[in-house]
Coordinates of N, CA and C in Angstrom, one line a residue:
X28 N -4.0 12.2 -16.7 CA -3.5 13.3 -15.9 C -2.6 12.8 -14.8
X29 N -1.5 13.4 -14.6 CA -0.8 12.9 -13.5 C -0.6 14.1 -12.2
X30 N -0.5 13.9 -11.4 CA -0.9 14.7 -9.9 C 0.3 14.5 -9.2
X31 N 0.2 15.9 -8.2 CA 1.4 15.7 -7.0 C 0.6 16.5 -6.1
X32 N 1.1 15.8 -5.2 CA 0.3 16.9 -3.8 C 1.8 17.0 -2.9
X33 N 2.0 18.2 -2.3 CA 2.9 18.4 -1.5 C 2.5 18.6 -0.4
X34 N 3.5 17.6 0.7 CA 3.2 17.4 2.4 C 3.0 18.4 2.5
X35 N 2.2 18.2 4.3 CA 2.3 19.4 5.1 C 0.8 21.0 4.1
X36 N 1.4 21.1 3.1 CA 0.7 22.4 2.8 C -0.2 21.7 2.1
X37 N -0.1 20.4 1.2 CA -1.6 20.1 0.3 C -1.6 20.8 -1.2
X38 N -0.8 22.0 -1.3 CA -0.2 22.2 -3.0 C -0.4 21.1 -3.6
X39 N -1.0 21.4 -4.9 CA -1.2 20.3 -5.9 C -0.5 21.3 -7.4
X40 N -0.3 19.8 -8.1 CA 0.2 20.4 -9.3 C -0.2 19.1 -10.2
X41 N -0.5 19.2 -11.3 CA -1.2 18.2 -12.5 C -0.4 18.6 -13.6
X42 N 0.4 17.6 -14.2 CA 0.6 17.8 -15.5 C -0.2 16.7 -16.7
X43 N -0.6 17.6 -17.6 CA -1.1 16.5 -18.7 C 0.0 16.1 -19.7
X44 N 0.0 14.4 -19.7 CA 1.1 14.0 -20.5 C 1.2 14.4 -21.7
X45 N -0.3 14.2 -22.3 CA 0.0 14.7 -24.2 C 0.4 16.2 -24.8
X46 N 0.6 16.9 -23.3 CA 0.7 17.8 -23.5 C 2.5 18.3 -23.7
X47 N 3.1 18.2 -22.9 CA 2.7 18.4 -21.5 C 2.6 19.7 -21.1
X48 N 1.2 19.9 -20.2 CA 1.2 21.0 -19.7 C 1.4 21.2 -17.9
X49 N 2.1 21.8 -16.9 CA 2.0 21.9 -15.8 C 1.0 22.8 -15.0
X50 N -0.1 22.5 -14.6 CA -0.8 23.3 -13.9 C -1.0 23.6 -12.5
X51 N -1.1 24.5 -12.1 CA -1.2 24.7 -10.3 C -3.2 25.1 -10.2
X52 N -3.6 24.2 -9.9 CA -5.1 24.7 -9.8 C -5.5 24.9 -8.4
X53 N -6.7 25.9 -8.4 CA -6.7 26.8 -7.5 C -6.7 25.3 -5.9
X54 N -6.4 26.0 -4.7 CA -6.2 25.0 -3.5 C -6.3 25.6 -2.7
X55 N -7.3 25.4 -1.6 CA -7.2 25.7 -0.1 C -6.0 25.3 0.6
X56 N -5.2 25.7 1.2 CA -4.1 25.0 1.7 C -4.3 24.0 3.1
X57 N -3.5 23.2 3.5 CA -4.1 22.0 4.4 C -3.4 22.7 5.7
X58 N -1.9 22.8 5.4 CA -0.6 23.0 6.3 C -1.6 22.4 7.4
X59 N -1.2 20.9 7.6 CA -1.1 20.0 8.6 C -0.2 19.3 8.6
X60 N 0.5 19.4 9.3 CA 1.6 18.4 9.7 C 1.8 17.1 9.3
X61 N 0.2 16.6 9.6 CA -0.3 14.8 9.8 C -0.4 14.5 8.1
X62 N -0.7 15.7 6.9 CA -0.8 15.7 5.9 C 0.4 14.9 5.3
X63 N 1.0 13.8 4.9 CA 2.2 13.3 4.9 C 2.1 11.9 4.2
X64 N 1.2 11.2 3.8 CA 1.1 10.4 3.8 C 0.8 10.1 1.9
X65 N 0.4 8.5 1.7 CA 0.6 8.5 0.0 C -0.9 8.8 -0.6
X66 N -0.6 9.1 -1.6 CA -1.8 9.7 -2.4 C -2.4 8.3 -3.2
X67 N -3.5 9.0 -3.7 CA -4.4 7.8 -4.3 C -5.4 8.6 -5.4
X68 N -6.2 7.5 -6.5 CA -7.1 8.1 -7.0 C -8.5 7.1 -6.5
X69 N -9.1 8.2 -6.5 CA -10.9 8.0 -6.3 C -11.6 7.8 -7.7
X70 N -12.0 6.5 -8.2 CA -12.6 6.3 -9.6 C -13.8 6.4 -9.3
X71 N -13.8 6.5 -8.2 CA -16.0 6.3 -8.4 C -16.1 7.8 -8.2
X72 N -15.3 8.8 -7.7 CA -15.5 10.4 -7.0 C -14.8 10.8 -8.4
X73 N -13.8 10.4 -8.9 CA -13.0 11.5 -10.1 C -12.4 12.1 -9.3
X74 N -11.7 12.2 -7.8 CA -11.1 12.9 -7.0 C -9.6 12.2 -6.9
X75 N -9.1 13.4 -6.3 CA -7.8 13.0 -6.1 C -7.5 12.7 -4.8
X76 N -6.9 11.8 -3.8 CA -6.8 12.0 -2.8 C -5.6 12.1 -2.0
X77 N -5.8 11.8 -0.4 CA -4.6 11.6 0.3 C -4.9 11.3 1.9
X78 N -4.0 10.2 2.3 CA -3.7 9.7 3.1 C -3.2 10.4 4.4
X79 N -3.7 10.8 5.8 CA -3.0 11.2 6.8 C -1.6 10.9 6.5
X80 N -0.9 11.1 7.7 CA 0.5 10.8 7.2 C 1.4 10.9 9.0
X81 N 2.1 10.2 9.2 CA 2.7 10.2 10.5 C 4.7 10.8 10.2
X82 N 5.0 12.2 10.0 CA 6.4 12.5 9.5 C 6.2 11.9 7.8
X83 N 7.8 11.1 7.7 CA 7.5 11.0 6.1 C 7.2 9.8 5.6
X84 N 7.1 8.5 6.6 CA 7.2 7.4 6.5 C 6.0 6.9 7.0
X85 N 4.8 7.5 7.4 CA 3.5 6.9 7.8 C 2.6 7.2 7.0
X86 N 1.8 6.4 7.4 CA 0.5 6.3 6.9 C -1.0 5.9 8.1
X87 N -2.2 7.0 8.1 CA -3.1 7.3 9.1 C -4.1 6.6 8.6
X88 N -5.1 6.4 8.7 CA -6.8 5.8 8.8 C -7.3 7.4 8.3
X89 N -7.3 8.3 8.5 CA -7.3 9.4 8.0 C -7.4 10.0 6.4
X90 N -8.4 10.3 5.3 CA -7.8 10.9 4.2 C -9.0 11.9 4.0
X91 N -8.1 12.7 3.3 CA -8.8 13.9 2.3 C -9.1 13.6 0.8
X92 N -10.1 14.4 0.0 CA -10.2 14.7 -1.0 C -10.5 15.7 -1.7
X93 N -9.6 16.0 -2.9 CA -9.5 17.5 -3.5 C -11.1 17.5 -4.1
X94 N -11.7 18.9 -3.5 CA -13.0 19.1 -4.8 C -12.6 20.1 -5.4
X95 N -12.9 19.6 -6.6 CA -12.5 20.9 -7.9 C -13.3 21.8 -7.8
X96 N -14.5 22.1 -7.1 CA -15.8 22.7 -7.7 C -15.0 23.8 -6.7
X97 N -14.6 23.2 -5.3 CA -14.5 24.9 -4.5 C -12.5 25.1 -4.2
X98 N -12.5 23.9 -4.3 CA -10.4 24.1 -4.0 C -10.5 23.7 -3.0
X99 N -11.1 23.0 -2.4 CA -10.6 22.3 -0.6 C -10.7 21.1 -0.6
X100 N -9.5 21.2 0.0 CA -9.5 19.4 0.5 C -10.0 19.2 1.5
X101 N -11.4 18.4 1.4 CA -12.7 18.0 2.3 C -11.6 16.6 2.8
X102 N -12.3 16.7 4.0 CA -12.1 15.6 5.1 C -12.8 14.4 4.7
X103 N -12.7 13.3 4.3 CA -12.7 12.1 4.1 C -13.0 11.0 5.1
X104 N -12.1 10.9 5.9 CA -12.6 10.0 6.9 C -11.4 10.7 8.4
X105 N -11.6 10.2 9.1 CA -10.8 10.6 10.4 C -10.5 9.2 11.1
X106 N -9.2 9.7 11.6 CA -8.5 8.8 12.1 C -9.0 7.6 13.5
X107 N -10.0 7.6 12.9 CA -10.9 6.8 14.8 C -10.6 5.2 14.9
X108 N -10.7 4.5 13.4 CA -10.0 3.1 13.4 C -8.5 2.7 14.4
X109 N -7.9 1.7 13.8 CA -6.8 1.8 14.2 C -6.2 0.1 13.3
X110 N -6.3 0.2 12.1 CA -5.2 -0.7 11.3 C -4.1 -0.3 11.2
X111 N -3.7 1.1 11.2 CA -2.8 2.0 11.0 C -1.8 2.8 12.4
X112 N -0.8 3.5 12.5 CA -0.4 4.3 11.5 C 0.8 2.4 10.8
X113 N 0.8 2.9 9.6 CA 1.6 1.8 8.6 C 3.0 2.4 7.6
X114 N 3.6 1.6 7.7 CA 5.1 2.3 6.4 C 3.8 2.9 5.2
X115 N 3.9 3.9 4.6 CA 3.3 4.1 3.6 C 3.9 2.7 2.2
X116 N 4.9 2.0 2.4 CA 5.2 1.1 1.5 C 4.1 0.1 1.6
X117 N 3.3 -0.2 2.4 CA 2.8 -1.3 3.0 C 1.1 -1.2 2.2
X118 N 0.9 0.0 1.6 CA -0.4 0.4 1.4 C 0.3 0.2 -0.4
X119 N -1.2 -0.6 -1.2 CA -1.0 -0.4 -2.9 C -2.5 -0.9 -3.0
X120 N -2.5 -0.2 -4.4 CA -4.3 -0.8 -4.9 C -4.3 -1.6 -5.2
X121 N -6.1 -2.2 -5.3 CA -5.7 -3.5 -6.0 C -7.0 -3.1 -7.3
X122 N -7.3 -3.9 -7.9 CA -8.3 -3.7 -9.2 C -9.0 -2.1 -9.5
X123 N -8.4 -1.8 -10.8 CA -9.1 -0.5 -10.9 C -9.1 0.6 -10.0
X124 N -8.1 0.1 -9.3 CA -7.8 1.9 -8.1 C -9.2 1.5 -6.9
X125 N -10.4 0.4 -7.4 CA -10.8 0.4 -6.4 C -11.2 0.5 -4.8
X126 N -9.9 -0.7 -5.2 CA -10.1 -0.8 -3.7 C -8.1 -1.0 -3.2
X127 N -8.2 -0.7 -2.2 CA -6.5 -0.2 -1.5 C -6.8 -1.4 -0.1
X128 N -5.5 -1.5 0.0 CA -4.9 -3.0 0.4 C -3.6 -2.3 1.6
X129 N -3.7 -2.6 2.6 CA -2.7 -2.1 3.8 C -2.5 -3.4 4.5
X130 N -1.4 -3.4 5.1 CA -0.9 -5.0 5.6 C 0.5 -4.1 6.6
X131 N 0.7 -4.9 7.8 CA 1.6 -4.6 8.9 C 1.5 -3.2 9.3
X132 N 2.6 -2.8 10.2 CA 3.0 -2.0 11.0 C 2.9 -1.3 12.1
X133 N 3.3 -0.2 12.9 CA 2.6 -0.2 14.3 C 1.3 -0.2 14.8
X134 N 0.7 0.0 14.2 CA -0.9 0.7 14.4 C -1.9 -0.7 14.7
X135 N -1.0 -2.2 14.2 CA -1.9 -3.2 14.4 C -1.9 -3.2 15.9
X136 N -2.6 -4.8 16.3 CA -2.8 -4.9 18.2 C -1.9 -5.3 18.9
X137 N -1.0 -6.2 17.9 CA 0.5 -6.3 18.7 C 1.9 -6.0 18.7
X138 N 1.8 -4.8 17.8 CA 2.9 -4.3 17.7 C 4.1 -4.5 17.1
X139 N 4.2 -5.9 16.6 CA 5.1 -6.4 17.0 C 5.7 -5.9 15.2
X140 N 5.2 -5.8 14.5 CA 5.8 -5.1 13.2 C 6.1 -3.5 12.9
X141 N 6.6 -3.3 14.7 CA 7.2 -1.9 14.5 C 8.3 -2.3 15.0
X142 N 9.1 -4.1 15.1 CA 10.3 -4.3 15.7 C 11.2 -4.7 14.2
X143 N 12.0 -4.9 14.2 CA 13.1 -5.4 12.9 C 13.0 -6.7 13.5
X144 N 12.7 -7.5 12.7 CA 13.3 -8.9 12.2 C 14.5 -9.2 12.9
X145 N 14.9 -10.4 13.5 CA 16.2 -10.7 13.8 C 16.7 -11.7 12.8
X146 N 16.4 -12.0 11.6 CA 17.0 -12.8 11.0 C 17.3 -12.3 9.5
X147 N 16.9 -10.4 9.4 CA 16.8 -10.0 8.1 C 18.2 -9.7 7.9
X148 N 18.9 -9.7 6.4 CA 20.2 -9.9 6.2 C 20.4 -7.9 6.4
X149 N 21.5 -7.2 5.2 CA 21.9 -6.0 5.3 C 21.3 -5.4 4.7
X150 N 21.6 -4.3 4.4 CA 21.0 -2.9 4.1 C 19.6 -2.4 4.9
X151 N 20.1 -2.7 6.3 CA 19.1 -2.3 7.2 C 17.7 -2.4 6.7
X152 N 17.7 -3.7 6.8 CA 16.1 -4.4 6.6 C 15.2 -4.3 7.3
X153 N 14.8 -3.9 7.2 CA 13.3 -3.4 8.2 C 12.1 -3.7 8.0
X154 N 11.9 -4.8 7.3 CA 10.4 -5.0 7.3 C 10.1 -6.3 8.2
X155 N 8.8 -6.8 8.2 CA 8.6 -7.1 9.4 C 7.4 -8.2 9.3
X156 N 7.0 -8.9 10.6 CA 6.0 -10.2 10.0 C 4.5 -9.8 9.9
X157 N 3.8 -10.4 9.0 CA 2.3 -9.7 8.7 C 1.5 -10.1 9.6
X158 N 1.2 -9.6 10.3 CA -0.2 -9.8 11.3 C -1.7 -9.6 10.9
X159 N -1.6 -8.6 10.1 CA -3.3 -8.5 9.3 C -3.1 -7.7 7.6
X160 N -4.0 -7.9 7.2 CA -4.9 -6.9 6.1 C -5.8 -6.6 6.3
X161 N -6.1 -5.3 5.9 CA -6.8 -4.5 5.8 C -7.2 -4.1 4.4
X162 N -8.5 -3.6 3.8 CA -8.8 -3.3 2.7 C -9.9 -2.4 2.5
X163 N -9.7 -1.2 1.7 CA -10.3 0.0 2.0 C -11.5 -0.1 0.3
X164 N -12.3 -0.4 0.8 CA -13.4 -0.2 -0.5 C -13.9 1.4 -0.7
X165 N -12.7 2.0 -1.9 CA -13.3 3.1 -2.4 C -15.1 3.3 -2.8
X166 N -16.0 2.7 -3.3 CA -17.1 2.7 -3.5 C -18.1 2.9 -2.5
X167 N -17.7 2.1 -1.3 CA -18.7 2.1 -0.2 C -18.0 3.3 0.9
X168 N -16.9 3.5 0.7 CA -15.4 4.3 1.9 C -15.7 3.3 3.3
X169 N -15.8 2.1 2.8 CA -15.4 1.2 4.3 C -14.2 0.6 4.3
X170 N -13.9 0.6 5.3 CA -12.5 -0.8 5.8 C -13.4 -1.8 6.1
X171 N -12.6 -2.9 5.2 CA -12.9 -4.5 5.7 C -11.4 -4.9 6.7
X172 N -11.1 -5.5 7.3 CA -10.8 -6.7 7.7 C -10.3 -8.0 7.2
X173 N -9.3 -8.2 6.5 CA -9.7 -9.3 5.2 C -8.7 -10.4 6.0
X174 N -7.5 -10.2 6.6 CA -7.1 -11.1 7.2 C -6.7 -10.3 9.1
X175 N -7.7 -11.9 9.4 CA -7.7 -10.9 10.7 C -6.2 -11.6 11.2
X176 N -6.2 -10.6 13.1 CA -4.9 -10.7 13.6 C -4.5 -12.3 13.9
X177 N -3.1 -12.6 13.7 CA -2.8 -13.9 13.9 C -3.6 -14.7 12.8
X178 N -4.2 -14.4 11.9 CA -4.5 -15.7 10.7 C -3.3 -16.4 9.9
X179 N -2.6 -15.1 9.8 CA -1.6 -16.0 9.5 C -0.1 -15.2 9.5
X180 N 0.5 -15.6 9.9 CA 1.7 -14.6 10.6 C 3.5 -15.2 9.9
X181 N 4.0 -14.8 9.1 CA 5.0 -14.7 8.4 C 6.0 -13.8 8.3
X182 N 7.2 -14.0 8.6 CA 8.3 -13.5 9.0 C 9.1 -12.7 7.6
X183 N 9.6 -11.6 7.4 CA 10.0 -11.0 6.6 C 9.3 -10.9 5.3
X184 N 8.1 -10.2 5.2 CA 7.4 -10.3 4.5 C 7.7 -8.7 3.8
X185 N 8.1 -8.4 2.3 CA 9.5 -7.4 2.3 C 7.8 -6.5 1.1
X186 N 7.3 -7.0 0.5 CA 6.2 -6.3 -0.5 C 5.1 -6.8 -0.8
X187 N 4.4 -6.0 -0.9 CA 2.9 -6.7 -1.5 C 2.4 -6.2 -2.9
X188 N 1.7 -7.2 -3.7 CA 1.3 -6.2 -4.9 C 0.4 -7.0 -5.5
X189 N -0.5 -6.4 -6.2 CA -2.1 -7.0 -6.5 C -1.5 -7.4 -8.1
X190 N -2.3 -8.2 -8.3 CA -2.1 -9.0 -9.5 C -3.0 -8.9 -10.1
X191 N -3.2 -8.1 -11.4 CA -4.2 -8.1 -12.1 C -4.9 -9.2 -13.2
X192 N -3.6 -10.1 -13.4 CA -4.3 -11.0 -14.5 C -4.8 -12.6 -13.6
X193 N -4.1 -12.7 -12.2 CA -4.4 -13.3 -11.7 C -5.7 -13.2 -10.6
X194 N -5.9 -11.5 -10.2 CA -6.9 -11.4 -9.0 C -6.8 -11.6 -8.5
X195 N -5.0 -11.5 -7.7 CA -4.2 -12.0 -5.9 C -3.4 -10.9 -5.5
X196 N -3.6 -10.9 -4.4 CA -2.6 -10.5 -4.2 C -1.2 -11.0 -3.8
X197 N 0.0 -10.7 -4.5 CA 1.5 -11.1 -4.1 C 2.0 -10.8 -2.7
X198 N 2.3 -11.8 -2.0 CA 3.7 -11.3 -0.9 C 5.0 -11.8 -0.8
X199 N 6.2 -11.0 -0.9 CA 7.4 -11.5 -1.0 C 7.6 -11.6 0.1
X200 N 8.6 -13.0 0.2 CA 9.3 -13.2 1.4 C 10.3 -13.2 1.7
X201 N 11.7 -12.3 2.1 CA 12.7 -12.5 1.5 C 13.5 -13.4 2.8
X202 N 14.7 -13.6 2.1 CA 15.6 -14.4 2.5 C 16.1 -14.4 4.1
X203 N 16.6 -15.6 4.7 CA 16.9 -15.4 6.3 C 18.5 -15.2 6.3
X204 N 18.9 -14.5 7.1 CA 20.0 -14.0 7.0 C 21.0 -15.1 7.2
X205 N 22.1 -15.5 6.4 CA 23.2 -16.7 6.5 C 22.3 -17.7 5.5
X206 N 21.4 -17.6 4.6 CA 20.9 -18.6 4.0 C 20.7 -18.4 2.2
X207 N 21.4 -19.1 1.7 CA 21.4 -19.6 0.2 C 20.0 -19.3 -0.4
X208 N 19.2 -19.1 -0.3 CA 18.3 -19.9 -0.6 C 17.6 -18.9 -1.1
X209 N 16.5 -18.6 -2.3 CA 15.8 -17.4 -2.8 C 15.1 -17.1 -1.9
X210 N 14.1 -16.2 -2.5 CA 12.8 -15.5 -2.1 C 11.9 -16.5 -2.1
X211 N 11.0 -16.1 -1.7 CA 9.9 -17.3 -1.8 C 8.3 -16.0 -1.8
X212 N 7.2 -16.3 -2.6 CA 6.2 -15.5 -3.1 C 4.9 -16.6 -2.6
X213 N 4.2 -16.0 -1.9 CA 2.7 -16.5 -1.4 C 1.8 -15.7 -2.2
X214 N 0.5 -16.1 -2.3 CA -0.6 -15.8 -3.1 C -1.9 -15.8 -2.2
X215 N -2.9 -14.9 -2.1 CA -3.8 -14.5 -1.5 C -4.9 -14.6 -2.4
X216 N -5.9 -15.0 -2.6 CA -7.2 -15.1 -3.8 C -8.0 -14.0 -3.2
X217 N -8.0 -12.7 -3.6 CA -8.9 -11.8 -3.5 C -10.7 -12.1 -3.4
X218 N -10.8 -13.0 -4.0 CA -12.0 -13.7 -3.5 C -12.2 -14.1 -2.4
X219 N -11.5 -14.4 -1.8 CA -11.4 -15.3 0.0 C -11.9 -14.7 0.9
X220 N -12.7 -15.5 1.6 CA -13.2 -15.0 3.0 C -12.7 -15.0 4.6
X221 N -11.2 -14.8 4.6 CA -10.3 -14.8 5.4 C -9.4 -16.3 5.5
X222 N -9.2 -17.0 4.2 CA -8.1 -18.0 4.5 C -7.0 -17.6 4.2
X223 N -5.8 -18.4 4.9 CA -4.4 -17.7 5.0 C -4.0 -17.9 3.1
X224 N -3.0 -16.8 3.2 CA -2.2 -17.3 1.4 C -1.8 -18.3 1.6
X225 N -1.1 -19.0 -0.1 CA -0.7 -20.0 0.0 C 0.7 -19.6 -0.5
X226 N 1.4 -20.4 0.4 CA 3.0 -20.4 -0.7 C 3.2 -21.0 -2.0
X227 N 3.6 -20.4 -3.2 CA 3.0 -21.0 -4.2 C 4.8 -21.2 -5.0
X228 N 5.8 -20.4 -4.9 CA 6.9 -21.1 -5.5 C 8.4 -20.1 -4.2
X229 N 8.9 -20.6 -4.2 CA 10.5 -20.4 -3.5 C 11.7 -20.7 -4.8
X230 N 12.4 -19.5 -5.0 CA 13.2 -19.4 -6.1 C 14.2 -20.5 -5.9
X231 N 14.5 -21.3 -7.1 CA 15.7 -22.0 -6.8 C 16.5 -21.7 -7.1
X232 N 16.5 -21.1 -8.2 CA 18.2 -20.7 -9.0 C 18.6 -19.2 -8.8
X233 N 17.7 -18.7 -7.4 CA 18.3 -17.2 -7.4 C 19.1 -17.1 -6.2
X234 N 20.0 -16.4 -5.9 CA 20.4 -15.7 -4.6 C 19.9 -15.3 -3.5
X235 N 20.3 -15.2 -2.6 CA 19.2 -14.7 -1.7 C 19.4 -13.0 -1.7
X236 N 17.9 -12.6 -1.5 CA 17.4 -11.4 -1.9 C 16.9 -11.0 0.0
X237 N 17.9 -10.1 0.4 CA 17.9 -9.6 1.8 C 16.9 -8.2 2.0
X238 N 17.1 -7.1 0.7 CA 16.2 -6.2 0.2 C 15.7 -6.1 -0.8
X239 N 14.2 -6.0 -0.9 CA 13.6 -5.8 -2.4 C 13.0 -4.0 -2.6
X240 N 13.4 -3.1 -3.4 CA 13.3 -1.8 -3.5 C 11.9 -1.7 -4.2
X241 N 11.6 -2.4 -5.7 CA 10.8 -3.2 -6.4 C 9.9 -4.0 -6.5
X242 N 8.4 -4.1 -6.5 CA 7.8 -5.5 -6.5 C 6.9 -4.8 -7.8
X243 N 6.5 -4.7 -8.9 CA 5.9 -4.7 -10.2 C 5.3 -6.2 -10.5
X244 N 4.0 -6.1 -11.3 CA 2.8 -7.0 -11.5 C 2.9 -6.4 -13.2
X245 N 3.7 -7.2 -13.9 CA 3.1 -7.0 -15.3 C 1.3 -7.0 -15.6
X246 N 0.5 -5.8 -16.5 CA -0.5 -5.6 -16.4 C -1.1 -6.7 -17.2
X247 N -0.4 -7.2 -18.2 CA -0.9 -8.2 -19.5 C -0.5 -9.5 -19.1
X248 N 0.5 -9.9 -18.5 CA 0.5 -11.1 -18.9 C 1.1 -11.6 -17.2
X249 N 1.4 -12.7 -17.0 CA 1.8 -13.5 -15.3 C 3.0 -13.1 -14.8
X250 N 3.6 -12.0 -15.4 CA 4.8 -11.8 -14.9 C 5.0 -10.9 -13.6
X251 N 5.9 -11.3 -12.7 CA 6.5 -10.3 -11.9 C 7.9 -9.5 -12.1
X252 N 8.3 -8.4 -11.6 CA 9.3 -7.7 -11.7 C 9.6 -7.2 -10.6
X253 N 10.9 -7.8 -10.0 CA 11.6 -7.3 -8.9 C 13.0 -6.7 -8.6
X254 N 12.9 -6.1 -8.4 CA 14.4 -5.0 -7.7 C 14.8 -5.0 -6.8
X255 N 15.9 -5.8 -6.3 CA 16.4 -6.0 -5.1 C 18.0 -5.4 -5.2
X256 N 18.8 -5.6 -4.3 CA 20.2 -5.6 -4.1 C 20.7 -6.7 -5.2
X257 N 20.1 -7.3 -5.4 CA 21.1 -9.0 -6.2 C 20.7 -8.4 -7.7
X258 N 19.9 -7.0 -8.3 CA 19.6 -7.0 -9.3 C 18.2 -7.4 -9.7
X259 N 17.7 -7.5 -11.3 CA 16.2 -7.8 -11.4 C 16.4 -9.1 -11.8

């Protein structure tokens, strides 16, 4: 089944692929403003959910979940943490929808990944150095903590994305502005009990990659897939 929730009002709509059929099932409406943020699935609930939302680009400590039994989207957690608010790009799952993975942006304690980069090349690069992770265990609905502030701090860090055949998470790093030189990808062991990634390869024979639009984790086998300005 695939899902859409629309900002602001909480409208949902489900189409089934084999079908396809489009359905509008019955909904309490949210019309919150703060309702804005990215959606998710709940495998241990069967629920659909969603993320506070700051305009169209944030993401809250805050989420809801749809109950089918009555049509309302029940309150989830409320915004009293503070890992957040974050680029909604910044937020991806990791194993089985599990568990959800958040890294940078204003909401951390220094701020300092709500500034641009001074060394990111064009297309108004905006991302920024990692100060922490955060990691939201659907099963228990806790936030851990996984890398605390200052563990390890890295300059243009442009995507993140969980690695299934490996059990890491990816971070790209892209290129310093006026420099030859590729991307370069660090590795996080999901197992770890707060040690920094490791840098594990720096492209040689590529371009430098200023924006990445793209970061894809082939499901079967060690491959990545990236989409940047320079092409995949």
């Amino acid at each position: 089944m695939i899902w859409g929730s629309e900002s602001v009002s909480g409208d949902l709509v489900r189409v089934n692929p084999e079908g396809p059929i489009l359905d509008h099932p019955g909904v309490q409406l949210v019309n919150d403003l703060r309702f804005t943020g990215p959606c998710y699935w709940n495998p241990h609930r069967h629920r659909f959910g969603r993320f506070d939302g700051y305009g169209d680009m944030g993401v809250s400590l805050g989420r809801r979940e749809w109950n089918a039994a009555n049509g309302q989207w029940e309150r989830i957690e409320e915004p009293r943490l503070r890992p957040m608010p974050r680029s909604m790009l910044a937020l991806f799952p990791g194993r089985q929808w599990s568990r959800w993975y958040v890294f940078g942006g204003q909401g951390n304690r220094t701020g300092r990944q709500g500034q641009r980069d001074a060394d990111l090349g064009g297309f108004d690069g905006n991302w920024h150095a990692l100060d922490d992770l955060w990691e939201l265990d659907l099963e228990s609905n806790q936030w851990h903590e996984r890398l605390r502030l200052g563990r390890w701090r890295q300059q243009r860090i442009s995507r993140t994305v969980y690695h299934p055949k490996l059990d890491c998470i990816v971070f790209l790093q892209l290129t310093p502005s006026g420099s030859g030189a590729g991307p370069t990808l660090w590795t996080w062991d999901c197992a770890s009990s707060g040690e920094a990634p490791m840098r594990v390869l720096q492209f040689s024979n590529a371009g430098p990659v200023y924006v990445c639009w793209t970061l894809l984790a082939d499901p079967e086998r060690p491959d990545l897939i990236l989409l940047s300005n320079q092409g995949v």
